[in-house]
Coordinates of C-alpha atoms in Angstrom, one line a residue:
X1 CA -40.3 29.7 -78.3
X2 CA -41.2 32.9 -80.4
X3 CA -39.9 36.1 -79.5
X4 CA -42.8 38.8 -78.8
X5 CA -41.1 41.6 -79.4
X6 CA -40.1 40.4 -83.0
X7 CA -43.5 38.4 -85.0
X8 CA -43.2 37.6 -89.0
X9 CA -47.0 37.9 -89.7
X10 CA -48.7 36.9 -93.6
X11 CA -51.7 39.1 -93.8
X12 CA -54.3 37.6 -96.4
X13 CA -56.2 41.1 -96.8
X14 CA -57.6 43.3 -99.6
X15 CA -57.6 46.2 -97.7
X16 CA -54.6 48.4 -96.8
X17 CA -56.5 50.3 -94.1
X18 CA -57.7 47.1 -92.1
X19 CA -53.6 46.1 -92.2
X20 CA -52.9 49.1 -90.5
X21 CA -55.1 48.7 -88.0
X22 CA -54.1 45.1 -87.2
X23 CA -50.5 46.7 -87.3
X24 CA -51.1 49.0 -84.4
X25 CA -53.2 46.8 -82.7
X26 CA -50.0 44.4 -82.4
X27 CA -47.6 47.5 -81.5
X28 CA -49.6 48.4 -78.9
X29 CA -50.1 44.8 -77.3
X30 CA -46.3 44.9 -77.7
X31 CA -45.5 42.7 -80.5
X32 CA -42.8 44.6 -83.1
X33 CA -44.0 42.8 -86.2
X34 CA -42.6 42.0 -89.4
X35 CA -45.9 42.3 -92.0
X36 CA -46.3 41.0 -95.9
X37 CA -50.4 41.9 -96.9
X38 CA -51.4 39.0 -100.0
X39 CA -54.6 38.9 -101.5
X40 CA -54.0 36.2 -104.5
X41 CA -53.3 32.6 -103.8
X42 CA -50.3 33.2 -106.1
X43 CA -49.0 35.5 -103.5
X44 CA -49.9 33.3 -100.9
X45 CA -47.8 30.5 -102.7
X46 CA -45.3 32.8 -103.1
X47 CA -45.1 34.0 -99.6
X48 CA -45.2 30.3 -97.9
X49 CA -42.4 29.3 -99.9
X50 CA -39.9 32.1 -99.6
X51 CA -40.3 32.8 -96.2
X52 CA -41.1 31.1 -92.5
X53 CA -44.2 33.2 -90.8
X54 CA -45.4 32.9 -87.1
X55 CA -49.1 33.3 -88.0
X56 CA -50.8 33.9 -90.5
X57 CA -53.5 36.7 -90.1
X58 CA -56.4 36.3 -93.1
X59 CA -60.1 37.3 -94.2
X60 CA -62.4 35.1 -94.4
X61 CA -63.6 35.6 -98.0
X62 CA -61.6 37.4 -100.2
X63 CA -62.2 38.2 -103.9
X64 CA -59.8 35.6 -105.3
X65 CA -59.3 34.1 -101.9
X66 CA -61.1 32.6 -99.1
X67 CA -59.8 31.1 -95.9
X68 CA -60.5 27.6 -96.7
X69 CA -57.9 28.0 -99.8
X70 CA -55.2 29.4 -97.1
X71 CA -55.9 26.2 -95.1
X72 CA -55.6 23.7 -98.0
X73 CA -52.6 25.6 -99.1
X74 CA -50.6 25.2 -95.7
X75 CA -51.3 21.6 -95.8
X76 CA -50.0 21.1 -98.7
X77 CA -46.9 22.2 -98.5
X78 CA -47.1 21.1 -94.7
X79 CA -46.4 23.7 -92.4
X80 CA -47.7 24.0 -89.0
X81 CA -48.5 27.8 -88.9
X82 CA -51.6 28.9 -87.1
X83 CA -54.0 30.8 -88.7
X84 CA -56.5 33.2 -87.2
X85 CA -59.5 34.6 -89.3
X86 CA -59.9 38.2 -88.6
X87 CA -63.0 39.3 -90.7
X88 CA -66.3 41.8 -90.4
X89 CA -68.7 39.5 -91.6
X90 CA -68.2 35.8 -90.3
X91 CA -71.5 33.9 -89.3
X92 CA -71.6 31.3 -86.2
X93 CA -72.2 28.5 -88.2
X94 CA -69.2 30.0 -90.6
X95 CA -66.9 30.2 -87.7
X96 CA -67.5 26.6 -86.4
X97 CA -66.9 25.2 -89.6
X98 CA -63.5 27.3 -90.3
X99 CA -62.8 26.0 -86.6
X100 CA -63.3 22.5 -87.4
X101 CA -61.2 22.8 -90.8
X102 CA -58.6 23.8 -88.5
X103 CA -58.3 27.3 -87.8
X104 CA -56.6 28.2 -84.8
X105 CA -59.2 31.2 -83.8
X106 CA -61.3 34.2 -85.4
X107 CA -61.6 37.5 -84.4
X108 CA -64.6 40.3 -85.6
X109 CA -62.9 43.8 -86.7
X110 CA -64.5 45.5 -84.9
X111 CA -63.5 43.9 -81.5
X112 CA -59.6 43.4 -83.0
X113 CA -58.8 44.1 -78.5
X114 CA -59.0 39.9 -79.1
X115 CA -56.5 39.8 -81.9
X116 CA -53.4 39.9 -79.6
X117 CA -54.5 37.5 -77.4
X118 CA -55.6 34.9 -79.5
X119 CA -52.5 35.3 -81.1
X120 CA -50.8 34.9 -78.1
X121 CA -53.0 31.5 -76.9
X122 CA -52.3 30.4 -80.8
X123 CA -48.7 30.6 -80.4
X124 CA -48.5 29.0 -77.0
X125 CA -50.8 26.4 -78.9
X126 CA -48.4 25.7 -81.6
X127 CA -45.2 25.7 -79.0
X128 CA -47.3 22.4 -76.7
X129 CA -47.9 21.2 -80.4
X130 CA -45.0 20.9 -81.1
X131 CA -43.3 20.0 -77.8
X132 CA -46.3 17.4 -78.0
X133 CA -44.6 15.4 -81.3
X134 CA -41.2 15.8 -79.9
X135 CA -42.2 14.1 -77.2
X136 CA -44.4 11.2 -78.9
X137 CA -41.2 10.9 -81.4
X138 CA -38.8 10.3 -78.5
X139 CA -41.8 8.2 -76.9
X140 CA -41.9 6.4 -80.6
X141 CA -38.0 5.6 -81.0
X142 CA -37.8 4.8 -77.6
X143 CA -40.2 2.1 -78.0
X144 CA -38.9 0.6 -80.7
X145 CA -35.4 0.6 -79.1
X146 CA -37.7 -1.5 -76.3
X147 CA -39.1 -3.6 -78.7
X148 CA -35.8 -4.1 -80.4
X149 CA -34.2 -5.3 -77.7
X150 CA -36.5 -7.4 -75.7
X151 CA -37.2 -9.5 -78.9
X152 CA -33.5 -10.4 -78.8
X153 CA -32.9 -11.1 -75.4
X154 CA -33.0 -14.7 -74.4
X155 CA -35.7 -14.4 -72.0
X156 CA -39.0 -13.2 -71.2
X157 CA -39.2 -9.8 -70.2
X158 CA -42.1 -8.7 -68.2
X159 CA -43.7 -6.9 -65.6
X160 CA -45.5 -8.3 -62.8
X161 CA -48.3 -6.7 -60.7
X162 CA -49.4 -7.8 -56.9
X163 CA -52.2 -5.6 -55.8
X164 CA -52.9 -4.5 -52.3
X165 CA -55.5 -7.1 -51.8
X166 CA -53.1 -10.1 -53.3
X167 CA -54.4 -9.6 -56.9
X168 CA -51.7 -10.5 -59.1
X169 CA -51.4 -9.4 -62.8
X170 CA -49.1 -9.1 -65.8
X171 CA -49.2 -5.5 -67.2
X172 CA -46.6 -6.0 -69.9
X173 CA -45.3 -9.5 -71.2
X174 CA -42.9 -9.7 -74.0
X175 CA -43.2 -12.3 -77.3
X176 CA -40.7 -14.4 -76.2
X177 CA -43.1 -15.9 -74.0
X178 CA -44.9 -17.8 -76.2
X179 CA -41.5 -19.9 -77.3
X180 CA -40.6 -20.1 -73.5
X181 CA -44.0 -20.4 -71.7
X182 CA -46.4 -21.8 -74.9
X183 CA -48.2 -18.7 -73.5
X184 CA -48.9 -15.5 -75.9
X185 CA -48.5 -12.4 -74.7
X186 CA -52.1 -11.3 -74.7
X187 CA -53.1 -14.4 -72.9
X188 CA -51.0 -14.1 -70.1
X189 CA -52.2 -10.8 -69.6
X190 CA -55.9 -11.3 -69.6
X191 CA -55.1 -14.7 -67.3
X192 CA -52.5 -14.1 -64.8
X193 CA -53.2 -17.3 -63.2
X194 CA -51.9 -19.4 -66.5
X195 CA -48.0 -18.9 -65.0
X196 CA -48.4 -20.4 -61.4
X197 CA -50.2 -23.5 -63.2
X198 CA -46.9 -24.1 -65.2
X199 CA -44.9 -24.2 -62.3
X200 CA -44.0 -27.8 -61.0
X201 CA -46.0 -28.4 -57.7
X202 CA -42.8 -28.6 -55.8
X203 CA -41.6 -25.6 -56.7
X204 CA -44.9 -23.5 -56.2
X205 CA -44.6 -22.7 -52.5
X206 CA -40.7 -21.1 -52.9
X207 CA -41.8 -19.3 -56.0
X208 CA -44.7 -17.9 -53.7
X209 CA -42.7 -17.4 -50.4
X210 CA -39.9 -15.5 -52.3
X211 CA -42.3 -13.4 -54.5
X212 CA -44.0 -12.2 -51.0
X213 CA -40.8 -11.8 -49.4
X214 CA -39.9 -9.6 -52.0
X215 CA -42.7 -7.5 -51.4
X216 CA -42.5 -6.8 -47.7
X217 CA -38.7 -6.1 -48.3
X218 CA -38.2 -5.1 -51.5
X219 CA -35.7 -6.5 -52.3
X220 CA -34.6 -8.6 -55.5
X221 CA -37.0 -11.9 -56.4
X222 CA -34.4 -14.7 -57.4
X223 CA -36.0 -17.7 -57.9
X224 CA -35.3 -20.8 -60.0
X225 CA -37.6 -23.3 -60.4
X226 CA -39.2 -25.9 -63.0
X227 CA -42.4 -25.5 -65.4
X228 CA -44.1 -27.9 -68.1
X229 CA -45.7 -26.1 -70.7
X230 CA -49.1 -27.3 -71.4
X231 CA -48.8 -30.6 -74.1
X232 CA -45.0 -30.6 -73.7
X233 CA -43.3 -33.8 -71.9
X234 CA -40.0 -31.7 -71.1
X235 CA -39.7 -30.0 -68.0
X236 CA -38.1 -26.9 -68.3
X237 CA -35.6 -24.8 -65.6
X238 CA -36.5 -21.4 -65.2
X239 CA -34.4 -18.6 -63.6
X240 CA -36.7 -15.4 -62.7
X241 CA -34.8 -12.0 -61.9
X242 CA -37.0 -9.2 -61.5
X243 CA -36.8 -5.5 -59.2
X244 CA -40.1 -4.5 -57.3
X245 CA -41.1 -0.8 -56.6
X246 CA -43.7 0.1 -54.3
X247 CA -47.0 2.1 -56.1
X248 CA -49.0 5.1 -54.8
X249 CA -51.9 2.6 -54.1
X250 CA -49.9 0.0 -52.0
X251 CA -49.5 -2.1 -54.7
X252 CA -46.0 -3.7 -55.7
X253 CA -45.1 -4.2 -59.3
X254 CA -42.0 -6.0 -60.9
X255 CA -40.0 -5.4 -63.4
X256 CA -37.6 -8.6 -64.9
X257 CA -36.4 -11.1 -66.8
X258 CA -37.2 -14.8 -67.2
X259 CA -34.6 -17.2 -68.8
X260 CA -34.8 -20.8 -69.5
X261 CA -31.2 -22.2 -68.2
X262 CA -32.2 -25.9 -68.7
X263 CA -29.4 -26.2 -70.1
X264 CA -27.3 -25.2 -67.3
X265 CA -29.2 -27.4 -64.7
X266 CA -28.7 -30.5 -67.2
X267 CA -25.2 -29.5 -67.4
X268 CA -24.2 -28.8 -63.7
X269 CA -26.3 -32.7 -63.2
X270 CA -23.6 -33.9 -65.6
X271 CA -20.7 -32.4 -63.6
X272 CA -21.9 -33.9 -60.9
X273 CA -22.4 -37.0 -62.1
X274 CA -19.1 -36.9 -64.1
X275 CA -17.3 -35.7 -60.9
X276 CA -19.3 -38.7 -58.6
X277 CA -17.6 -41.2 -61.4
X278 CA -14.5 -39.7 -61.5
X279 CA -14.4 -40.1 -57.4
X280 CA -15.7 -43.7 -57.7
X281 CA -13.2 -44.6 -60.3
X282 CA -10.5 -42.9 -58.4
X283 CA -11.4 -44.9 -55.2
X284 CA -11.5 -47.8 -57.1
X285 CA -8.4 -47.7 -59.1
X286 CA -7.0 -46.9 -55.4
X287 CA -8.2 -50.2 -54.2
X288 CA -7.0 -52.1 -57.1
X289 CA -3.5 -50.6 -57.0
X290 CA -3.2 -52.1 -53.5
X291 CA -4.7 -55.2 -54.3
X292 CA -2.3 -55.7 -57.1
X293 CA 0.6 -54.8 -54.8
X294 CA -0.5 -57.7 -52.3
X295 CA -0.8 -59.9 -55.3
X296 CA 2.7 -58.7 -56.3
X297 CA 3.7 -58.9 -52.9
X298 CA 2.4 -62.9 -52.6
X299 CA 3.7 -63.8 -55.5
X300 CA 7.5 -62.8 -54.4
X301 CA 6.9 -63.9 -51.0
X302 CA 5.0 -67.5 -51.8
X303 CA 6.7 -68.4 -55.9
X304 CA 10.3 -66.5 -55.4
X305 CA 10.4 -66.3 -51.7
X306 CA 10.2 -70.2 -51.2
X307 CA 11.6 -71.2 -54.3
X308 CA 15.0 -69.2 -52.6
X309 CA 14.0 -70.9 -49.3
X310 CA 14.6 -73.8 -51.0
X311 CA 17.7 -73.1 -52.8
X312 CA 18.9 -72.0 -49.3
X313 CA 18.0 -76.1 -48.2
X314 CA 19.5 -77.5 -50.9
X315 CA 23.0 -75.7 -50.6
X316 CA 23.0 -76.0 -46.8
X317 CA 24.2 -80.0 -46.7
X318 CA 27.1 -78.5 -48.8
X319 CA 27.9 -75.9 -46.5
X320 CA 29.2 -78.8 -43.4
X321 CA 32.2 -80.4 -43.3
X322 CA 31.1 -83.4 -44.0
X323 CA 32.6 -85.5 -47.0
X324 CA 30.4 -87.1 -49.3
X325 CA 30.4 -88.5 -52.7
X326 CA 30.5 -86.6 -56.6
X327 CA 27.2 -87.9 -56.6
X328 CA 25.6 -86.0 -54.0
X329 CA 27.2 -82.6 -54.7
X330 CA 25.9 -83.7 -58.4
X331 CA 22.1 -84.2 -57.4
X332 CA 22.3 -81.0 -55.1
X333 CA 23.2 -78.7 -58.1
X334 CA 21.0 -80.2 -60.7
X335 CA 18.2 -79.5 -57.7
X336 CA 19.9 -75.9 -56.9
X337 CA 19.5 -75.1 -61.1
X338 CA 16.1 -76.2 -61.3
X339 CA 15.3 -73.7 -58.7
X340 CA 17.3 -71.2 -60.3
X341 CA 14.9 -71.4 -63.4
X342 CA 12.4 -71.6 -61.4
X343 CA 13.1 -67.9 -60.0
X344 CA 14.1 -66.9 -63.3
X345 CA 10.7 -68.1 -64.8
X346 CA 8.4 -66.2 -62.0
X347 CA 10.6 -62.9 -62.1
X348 CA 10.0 -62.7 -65.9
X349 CA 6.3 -63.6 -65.5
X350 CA 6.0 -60.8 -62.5
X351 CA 7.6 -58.6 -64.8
X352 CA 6.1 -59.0 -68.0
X353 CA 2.6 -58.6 -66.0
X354 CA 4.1 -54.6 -64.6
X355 CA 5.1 -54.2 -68.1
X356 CA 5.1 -56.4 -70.6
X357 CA 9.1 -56.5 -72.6
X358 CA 7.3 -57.0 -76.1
X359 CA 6.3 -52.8 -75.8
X360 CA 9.6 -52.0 -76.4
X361 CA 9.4 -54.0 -79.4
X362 CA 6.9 -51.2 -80.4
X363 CA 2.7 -51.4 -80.3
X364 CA 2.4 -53.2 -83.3
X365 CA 4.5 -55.8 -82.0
X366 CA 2.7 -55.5 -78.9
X367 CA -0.7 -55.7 -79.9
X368 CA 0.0 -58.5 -81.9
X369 CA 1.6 -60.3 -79.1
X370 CA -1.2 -59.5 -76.4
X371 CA -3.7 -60.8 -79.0
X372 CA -1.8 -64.1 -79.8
X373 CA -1.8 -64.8 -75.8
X374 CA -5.3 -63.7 -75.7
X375 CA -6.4 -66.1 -78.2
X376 CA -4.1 -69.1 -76.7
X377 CA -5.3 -68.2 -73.6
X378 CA -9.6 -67.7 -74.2
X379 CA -10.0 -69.9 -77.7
X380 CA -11.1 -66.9 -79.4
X381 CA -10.0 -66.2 -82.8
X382 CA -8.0 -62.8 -82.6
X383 CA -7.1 -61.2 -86.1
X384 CA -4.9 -58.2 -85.9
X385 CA -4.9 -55.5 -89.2
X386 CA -2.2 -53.1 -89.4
X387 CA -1.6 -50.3 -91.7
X388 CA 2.3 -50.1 -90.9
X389 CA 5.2 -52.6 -89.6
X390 CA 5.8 -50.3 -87.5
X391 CA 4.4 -47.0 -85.8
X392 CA 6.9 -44.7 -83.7
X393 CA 5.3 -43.4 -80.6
X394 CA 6.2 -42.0 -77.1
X395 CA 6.5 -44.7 -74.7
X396 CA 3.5 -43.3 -72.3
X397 CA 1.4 -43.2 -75.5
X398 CA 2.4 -46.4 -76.0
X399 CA 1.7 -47.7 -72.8
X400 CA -1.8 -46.0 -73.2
X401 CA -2.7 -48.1 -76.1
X402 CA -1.6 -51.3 -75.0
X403 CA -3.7 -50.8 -71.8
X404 CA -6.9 -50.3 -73.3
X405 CA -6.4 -52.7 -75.5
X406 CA -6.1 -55.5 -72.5
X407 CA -9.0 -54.1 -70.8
X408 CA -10.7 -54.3 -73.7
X409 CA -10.2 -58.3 -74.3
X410 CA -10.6 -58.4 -70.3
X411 CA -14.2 -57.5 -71.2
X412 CA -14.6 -59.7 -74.5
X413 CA -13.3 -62.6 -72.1
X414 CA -15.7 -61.7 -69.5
X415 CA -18.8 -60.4 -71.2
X416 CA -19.4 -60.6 -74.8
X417 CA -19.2 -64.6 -75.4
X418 CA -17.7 -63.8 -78.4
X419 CA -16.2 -66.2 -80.9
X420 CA -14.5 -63.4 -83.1
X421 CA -12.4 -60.6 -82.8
X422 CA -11.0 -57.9 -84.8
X423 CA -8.4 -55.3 -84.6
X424 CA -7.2 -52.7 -86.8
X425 CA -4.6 -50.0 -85.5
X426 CA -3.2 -47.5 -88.0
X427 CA -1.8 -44.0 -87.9
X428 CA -4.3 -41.1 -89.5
X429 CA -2.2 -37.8 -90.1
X430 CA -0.5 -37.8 -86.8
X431 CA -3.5 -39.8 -84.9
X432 CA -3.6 -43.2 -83.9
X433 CA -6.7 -45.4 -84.6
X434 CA -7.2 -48.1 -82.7
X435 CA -10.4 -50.1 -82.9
X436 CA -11.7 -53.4 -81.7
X437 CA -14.4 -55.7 -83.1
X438 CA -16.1 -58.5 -81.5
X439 CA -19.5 -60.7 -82.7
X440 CA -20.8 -60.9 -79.3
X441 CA -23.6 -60.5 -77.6
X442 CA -23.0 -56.8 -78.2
X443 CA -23.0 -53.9 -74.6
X444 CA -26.4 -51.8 -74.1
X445 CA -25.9 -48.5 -72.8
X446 CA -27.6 -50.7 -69.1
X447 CA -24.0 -52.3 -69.7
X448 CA -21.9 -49.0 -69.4
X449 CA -24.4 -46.9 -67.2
X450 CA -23.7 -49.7 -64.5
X451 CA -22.1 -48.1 -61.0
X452 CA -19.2 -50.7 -61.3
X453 CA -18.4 -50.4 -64.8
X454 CA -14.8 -49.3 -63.7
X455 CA -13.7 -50.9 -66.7
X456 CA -15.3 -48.7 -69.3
X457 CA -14.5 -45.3 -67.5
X458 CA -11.0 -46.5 -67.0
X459 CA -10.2 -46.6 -70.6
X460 CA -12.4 -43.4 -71.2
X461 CA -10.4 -41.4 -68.5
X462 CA -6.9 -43.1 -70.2
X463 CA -7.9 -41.2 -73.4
X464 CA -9.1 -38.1 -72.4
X465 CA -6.2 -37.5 -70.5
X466 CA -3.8 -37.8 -74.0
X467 CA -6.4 -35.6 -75.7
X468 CA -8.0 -38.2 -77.4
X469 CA -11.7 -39.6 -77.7
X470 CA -13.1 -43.2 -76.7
X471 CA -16.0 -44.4 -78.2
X472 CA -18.2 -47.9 -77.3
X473 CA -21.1 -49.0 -78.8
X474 CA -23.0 -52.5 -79.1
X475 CA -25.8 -54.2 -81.4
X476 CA -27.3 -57.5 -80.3
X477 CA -26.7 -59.0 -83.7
X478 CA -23.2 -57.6 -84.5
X479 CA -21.2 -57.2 -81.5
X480 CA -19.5 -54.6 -79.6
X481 CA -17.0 -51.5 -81.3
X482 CA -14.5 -50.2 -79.4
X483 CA -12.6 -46.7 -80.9
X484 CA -10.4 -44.8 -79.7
X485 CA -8.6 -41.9 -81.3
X486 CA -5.4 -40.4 -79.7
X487 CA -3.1 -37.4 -81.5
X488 CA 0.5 -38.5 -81.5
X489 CA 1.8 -35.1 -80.9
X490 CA 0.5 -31.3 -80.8
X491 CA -2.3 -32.5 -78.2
X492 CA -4.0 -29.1 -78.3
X493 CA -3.8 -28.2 -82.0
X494 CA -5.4 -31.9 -83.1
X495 CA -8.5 -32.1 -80.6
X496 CA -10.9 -30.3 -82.7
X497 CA -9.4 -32.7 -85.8
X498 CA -9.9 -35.5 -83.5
X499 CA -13.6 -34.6 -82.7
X500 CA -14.2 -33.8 -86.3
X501 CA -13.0 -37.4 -86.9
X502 CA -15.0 -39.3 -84.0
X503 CA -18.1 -37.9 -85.5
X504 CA -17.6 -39.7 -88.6
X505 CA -16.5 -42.8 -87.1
X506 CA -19.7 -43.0 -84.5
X507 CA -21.4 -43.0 -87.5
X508 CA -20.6 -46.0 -89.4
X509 CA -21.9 -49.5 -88.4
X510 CA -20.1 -51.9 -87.0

């Protein structure tokens, strides 16, 4: 604010003795003021460059000067300085028009009692002036900071609007809404109504409930629901967040946020799913752990446990004291050694189903074995392609391998009616490759969405647990592919290689 007691004042005036006057006319309405007289718009030019006045006092038509020159001459050089026309000899219609160029005020000579309080009002003019554009400036930047942000959030941001009489409106909406709603702003504005219709019909009564709860309470609307935008066949999941505050008219007005977290719903769905599996397939591996231990469990008590019963027969004629012939002692251990081998053929049998001996032989060995049964065993053509003799791994790894490589040509046996198959296994920079080929009747994705495909999830689970990937896909007229893609060591540092990889792979035909 200018300091009365101190006022720089540009005089445009031809005559010293009206300066004085003004002069003491400000002393006495106790303004100490700091005076320059021009009369030439040189001067003036002069006089708005060098120095920075508080008001600028001037005649209305001077010889070489005339108060519409003063006006055009602050403009252009753009200073906000009011100017006050004090004159002897300004008409009505003069005044209004000096007014409307923009003079501040104008005051006769011989009434210059005015002079300090126009100049006052002036001043206190020019302070609200330019209070008034700091103001709109901050207003300005602050609204672009608004702007700014709420067209890079990833949401609709808006305010909502519920009127004493249950009249609901949206005051502001941002631009996201047209990508989110397939609303524009301007639209949702002028129809309110447009939202609701989005909204699924089951989820219309809790959005309404929890809005009006909001209201009596206000408290915090959460709601989540699901909307289908207008010629869209995706349903979308919306999560609204918004903070009421109560208005002088009894109306309640939001402000908030609405997100699409789709994405999150379709995910959680998954883990549920995924998790629902997971328990099925843990429930069932359970059951088929302890039917394979009451096979196991038959199998020693009905092959090994009565071919040893028998044994026990045979030797117990020996046992008396009872003589007998070479012959019989001969026909007893010929009988005794054909049980023996007997045992000796079920125990490897029992033994090489646990684990079969040919692993330690390696997985190349193994594979190549487990195929060569599978092919005496089901009549099915088994080729096996290797890219190495030999390929060192950790026995568990190992193990791995082998066993989704069975329950693979479990499922070929079962399910493909195929008359072909191929393998290939090779090692890839510290990955092993394994991948089966058959020219069945191909899997659909029915196949391996089926509740009891325990199979399938078995093998999936088997991988993901060493880090590595399983992939299955089917084609009515080329079969069923089978990859899988496990790191050999380093687990964490080759996932991202191995996804990189199984991308390619899916890729290619079978």
């Amino acid at each position: 604010m200018v300091n009365e007691e101190k006022l720089k004042i540009l005089m445009v005036e031809c005559s010293e003795e009206d300066t004085e006057r003004v002069s003491n006319i400000l002393v006495q309405g106790g303004f100490q003021s700091d005076c320059l007289r021009v009369s030439t718009a040189i001067d003036l030019h002069d006089a708005l460059l060098t120095r920075n006045w508080d008001v600028i006092l001037s005649d209305y038509d001077l010889p070489q000067l005339n108060a519409q020159d003063v006006l055009q001459a602050v403009r252009e050089q753009d200073l906000d300085i009011p100017l006050i026309i004090v004159s002897s000899h300004v008409g009505e219609e003069a005044a209004e028009h000096i007014m409307a160029l923009g003079a501040y005020d104008f005051v006769m000579k011989r009434n210059l009692a005015r002079l300090v309080p126009a100049i006052r009002r002036s001043l206190h003019e020019v302070e609200n002036y330019q209070r008034f554009i700091t103001i709109q400036n901050a207003l300005q930047k602050s609204e672009t900071l608004f702007q700014a942000i709420t067209s890079n959030l990833p949401g609709v941001v808006f305010q909502f609007l519920l009127t004493a009489k249950n009249q609901i409106g949206f005051p502001y909406v941002s631009d996201a809404s047209e990508t989110l709603l397939g609303l524009l702003p301007k639209k949702l504005m002028d129809n309110p109504r447009l939202f609701p219709e989005l909204i699924l019909p089951d989820d219309r009564e809790s959005y309404h409930q929890l809005m009006m709860t909001s209201a009596e309470q206000l408290a915090t609307w959460n709601w989540e629901g699901c909307i289908q935008v207008k010629g869209d066949t995706d349903i979308k999941w919306i999560s609204l967040r918004a903070t009421p505050r109560k208005m002088t008219d009894g109306a309640t007005i939001w402000d908030g946020i609405m997100i699409n977290i789709t994405r999150n719903k379709l995910a959680e769905r998954e883990i549920a799913r995924s998790r629902e599996q997971l328990a099925e397939l843990s429930s069932y591996l359970q059951k088929v752990k302890e039917q394979e231990r009451a096979r196991i469990a038959r199998e020693i008590h009905d092959d090994i446990g009565g071919t040893l019963t028998a044994i026990k027969c045979e030797l117990f004629p020996c046992m008396d004291t009872t003589l007998r012939k070479p012959e019989f002692y001969q026909r007893k251990a010929k009988s005794v050694e054909c049980l023996v081998d007997r045992v000796i053929d079920s125990t490897r049998r029992i033994s090489l189903d646990l684990r079969p001996g040919i692993l330690d032989c390696g997985i190349v060995a193994a594979v190549q074995w487990q195929a060569k049964e599978f092919s005496d065993r089901t009549g099915i053509a088994c080729k096996v392609s290797c890219g190495n003799e030999e390929i060192p791994l950790d026995s568990d790894l190992a193990v791995a391998i082998f066993r989704v490589f069975q329950e693979t040509l479990t499922n070929i046996s079962k399910h493909a009616h195929a008359s072909r198959v191929q393998v290939k296994l090779v090692e890839l920079d510290k990955l092993i490759l394994l991948e089966i080929i058959d020219n069945g009747c191909g899997i659909t994705n029915i196949d391996m969405e089926k509740q009891d495909s325990f199979g399938i999830r078995g093998m999936r689970e088997r991988c993901q647990q060493l880090k590595g990937s399983f992939h299955i896909s089917g084609d009515p007229e080329k079969g069923t592919k089978v990859t899988i893609l496990i790191p050999t060591d380093n687990l964490e540092q080759q996932t991202g290689y191995v996804v990189g990889l199984e991308s390619k792979l899916k890729k290619t035909t079978i």
